[in-house]
Short mmCIF file of C-alpha atoms in Angstrom, two decimals:
data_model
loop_
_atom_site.label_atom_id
_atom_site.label_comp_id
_atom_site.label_asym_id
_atom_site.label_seq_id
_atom_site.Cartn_x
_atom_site.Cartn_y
_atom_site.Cartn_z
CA UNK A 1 -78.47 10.71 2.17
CA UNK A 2 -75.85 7.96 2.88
CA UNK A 3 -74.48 8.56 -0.43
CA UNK A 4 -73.86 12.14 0.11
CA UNK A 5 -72.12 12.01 3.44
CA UNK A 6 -68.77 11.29 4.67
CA UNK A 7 -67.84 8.19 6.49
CA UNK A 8 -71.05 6.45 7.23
CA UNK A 9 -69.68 3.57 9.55
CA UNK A 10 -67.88 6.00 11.61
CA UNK A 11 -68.21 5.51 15.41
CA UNK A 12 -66.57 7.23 18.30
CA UNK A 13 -63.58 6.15 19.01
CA UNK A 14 -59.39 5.95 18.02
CA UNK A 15 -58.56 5.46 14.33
CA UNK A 16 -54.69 4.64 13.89
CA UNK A 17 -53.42 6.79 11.04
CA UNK A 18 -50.54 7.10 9.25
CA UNK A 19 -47.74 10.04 9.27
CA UNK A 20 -47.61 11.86 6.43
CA UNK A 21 -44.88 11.09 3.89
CA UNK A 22 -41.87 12.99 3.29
CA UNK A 23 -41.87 14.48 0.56
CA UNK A 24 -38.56 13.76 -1.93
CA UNK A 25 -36.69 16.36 -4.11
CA UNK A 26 -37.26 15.82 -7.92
CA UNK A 27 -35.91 16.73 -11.11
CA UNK A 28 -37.83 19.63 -12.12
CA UNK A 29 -38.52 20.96 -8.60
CA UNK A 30 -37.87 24.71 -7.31
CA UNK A 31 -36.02 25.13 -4.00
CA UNK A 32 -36.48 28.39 -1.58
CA UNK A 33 -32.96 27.89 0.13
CA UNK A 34 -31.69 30.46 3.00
CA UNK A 35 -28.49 30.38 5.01
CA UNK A 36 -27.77 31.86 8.32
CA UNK A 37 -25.05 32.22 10.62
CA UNK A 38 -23.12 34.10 13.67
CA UNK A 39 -22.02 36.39 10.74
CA UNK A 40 -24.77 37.81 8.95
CA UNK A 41 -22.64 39.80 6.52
CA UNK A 42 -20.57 36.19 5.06
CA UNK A 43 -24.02 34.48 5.04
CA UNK A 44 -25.68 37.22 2.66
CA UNK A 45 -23.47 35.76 0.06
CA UNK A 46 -25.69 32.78 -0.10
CA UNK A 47 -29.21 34.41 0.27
CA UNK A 48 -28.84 36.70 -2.66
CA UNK A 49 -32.20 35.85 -5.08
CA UNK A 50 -31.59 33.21 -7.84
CA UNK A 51 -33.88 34.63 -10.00
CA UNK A 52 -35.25 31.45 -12.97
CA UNK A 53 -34.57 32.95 -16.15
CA UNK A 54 -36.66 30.83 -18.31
CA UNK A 55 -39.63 30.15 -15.85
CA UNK A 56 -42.76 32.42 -14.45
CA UNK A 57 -45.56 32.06 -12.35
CA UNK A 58 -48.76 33.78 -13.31
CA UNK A 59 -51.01 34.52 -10.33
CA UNK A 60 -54.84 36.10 -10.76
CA UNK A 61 -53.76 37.59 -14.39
CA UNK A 62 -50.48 39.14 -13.10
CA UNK A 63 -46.66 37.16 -14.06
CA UNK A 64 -44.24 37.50 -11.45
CA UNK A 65 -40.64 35.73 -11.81
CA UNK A 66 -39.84 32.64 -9.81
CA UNK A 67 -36.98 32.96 -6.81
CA UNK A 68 -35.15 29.74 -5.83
CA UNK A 69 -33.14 26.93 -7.68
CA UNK A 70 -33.90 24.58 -9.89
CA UNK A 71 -33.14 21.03 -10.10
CA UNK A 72 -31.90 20.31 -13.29
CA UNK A 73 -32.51 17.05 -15.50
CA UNK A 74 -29.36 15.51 -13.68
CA UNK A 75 -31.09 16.06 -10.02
CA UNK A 76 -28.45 18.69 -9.51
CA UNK A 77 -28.76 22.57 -7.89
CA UNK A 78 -25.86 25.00 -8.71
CA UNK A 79 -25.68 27.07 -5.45
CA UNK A 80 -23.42 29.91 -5.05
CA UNK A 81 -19.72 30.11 -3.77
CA UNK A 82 -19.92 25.49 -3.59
CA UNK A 83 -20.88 24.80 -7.17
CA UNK A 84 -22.91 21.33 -7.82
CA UNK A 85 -25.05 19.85 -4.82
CA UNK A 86 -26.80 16.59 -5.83
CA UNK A 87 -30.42 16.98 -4.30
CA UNK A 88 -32.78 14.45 -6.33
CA UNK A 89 -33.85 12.15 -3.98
CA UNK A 90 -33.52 13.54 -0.86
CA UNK A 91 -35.24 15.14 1.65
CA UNK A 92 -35.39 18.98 2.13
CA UNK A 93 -33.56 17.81 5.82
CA UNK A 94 -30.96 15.60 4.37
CA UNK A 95 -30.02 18.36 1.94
CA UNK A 96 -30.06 20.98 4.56
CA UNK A 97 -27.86 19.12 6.46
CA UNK A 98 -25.50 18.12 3.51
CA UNK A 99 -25.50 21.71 2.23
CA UNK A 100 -24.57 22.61 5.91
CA UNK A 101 -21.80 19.89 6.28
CA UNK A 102 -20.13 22.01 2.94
CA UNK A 103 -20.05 25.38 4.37
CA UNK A 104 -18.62 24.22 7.31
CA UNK A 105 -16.08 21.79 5.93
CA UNK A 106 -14.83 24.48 3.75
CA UNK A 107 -14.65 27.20 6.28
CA UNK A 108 -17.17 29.55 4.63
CA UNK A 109 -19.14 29.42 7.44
CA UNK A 110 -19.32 29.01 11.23
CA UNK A 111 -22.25 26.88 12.18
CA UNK A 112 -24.46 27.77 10.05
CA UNK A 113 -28.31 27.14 9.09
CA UNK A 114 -29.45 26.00 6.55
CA UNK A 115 -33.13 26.06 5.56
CA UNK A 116 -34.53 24.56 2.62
CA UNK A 117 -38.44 24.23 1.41
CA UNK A 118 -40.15 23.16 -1.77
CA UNK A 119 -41.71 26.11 -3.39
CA UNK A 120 -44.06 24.12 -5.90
CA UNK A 121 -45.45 21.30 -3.29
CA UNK A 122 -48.79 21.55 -5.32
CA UNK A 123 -51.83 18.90 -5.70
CA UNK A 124 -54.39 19.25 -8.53
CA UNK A 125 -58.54 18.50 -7.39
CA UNK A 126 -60.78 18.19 -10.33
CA UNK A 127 -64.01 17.07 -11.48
CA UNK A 128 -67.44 17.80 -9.27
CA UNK A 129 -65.73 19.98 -6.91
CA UNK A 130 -66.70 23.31 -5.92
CA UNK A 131 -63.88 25.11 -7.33
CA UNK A 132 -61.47 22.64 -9.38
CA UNK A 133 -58.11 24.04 -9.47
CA UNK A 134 -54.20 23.46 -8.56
CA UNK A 135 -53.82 24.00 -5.06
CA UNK A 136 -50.37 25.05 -3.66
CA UNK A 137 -48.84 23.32 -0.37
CA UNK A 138 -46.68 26.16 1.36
CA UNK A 139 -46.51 24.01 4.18
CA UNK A 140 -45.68 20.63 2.26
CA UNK A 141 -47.97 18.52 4.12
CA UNK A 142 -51.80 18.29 2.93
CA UNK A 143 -54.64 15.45 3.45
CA UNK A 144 -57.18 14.62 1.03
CA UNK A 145 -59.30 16.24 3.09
CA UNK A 146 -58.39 19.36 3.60
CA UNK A 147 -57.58 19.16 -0.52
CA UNK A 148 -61.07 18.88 -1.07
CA UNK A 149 -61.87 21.44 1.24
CA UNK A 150 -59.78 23.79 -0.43
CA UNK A 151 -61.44 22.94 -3.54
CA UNK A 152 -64.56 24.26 -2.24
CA UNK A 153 -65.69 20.50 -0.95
CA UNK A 154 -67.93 17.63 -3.48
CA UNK A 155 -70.96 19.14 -5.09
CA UNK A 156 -74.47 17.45 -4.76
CA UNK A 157 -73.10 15.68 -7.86
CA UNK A 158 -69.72 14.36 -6.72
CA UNK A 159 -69.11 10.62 -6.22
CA UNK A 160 -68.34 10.14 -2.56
CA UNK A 161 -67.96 6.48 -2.83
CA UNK A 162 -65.48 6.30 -5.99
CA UNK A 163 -63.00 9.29 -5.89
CA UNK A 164 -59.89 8.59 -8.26
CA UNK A 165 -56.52 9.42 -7.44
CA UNK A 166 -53.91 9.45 -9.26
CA UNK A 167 -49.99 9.25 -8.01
CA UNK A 168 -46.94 9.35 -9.93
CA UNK A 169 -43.77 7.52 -8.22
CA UNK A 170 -40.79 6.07 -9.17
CA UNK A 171 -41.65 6.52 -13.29
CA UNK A 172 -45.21 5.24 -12.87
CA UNK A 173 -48.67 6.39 -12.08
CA UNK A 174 -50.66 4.52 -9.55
CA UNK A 175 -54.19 4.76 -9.70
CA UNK A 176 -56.63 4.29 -6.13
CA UNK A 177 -60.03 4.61 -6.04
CA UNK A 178 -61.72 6.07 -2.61
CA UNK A 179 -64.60 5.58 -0.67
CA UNK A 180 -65.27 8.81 1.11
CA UNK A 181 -68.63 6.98 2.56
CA UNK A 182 -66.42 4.86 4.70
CA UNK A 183 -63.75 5.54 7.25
CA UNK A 184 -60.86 3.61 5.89
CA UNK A 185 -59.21 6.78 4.24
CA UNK A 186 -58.90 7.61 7.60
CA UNK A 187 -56.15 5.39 8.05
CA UNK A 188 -54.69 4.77 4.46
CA UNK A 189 -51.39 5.40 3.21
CA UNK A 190 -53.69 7.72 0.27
CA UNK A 191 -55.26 9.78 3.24
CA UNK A 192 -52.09 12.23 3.27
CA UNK A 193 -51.23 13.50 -0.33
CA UNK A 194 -47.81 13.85 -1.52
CA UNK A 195 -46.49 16.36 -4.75
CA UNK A 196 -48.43 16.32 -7.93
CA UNK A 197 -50.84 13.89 -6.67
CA UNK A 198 -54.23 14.40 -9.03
CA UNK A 199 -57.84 13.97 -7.47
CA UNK A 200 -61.10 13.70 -9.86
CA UNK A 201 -64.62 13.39 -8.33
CA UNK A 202 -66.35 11.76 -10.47
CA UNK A 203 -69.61 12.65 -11.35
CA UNK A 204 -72.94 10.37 -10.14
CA UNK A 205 -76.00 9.44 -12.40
CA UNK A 206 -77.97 12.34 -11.06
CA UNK A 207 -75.69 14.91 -13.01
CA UNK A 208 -75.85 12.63 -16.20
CA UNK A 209 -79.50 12.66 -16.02
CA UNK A 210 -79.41 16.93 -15.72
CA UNK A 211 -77.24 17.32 -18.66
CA UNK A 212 -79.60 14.74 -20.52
CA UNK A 213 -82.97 16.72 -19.27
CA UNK A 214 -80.82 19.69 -20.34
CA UNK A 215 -79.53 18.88 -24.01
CA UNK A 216 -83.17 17.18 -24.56
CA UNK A 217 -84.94 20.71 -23.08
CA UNK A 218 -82.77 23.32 -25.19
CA UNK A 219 -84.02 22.62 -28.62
CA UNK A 220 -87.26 22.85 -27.33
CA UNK A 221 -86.65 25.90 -25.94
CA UNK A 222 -85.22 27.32 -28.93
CA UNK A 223 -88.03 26.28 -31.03
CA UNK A 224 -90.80 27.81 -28.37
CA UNK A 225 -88.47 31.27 -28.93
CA UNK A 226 -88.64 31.45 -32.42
CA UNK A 227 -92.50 30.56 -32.64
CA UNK A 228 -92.70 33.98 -30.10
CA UNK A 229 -90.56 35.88 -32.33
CA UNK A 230 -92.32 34.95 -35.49
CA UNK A 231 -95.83 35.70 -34.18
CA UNK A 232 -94.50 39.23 -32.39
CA UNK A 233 -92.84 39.55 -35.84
CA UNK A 234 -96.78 39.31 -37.82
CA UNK A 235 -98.41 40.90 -35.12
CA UNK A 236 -96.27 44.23 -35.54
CA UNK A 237 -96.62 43.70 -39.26
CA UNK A 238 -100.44 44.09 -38.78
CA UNK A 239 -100.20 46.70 -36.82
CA UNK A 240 -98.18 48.78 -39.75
#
């Protein structure tokens, strides 16, 4: 039973935890950008939809086009009426704010808005999980917790004490392992996930052992069918 629980050790009590990173603009990464202002009319100019001409999201068996703009390999976005905005590297704040700054400086707008969200914030749960999948982050802020939840939470045959995750940052991958038994992850700096962060539950000895008792179980099985076949097959032949 200790095995298949959460945080064994954990008492009542405070646990200090960390805030959840924020989350950087990559190469590669779509932007939902939309501009407002006193005048509604000068702002529309910047909300029309940048439609991706070369990329599409398929969503339970039906393809829709992706809205937004796309950070090119030079961690650029092309956004209308300004041109070039440099965005790799920043937060969706800091380029809010710089984006802002722009339309101000250059008189195309009067105070104006400027919000800015990352459209394909996603994390990817795999392994002994009830439904393994790529989970998308609307909100851009997801714990490993609520990861797994979405995933349909550990099976009977997840590893609790050794879940692997797997981080890419700064042009490596880091690779943690976590003990879900105890009630460190609690206050890690893995607890909260960041983008493209992979999880795999690793399977424990128990499932080994079923697909053993299974592969070792089938030929038998097959055997014991044809044996039935073969004797329904004489006894009908009698019978004629």
């Amino acid at each position: 039973m200790r095995k298949t629980t959460y945080f064994n050790d954990l008492r009542d009590g405070e646990i200090t935890s960390v805030p959840p990173a924020i989350p950087l603009i990559h190469k590669n990464d779509i932007l939902s950008i939309s501009v407002s202002s006193l005048n509604p009319e000068a702002s529309s100019v910047f909300n029309a939809p940048n439609l991706l001409p070369t990329a599409s999201s398929t969503v339970l068996g039906a393809t829709s086009q992706l809205v937004g703009y796309l950070v090119n390999e030079k961690g650029d976005i092309l956004f209308p009426v300004i041109g070039t905005v440099h965005a790799e590297g920043l937060s969706t704040r800091q380029l809010s704010d710089n984006i802002a700054k722009i339309l101000s400086d250059k008189k195309l707008l009067v105070d104006p808005i400027v919000s800015i969200r990352i459209t394909n914030f996603k994390v990817t749960v795999l392994g002994e999980v009830g439904h393994p999948g790529v989970i998308s982050v609307p909100s851009e802020q997801i714990n490993i917790l609520e990861a797994l939840g979405f995933a349909g939470d550990l099976t009977i045959y997840g590893r609790r004490d050794n879940v692997l995750l797997i981080r890419e940052k700064g042009g490596k991958k880091i690779v943690q392992h976590i003990d879900l038994n105890a009630t460190d992850i609690l206050s890690s700096q893995f607890y909260n996930l960041e983008p493209n962060d992979v999880i795999y539950v690793q399977p424990n000895k128990d499932k080994a052992r079923s697909v053993n008792n299974t592969r070792q179980l089938l030929p038998v099985a097959f055997a014991a069918l044809s044996f039935l076949v073969v004797v329904a097959s004489l006894a009908v032949n009698k019978q004629l």
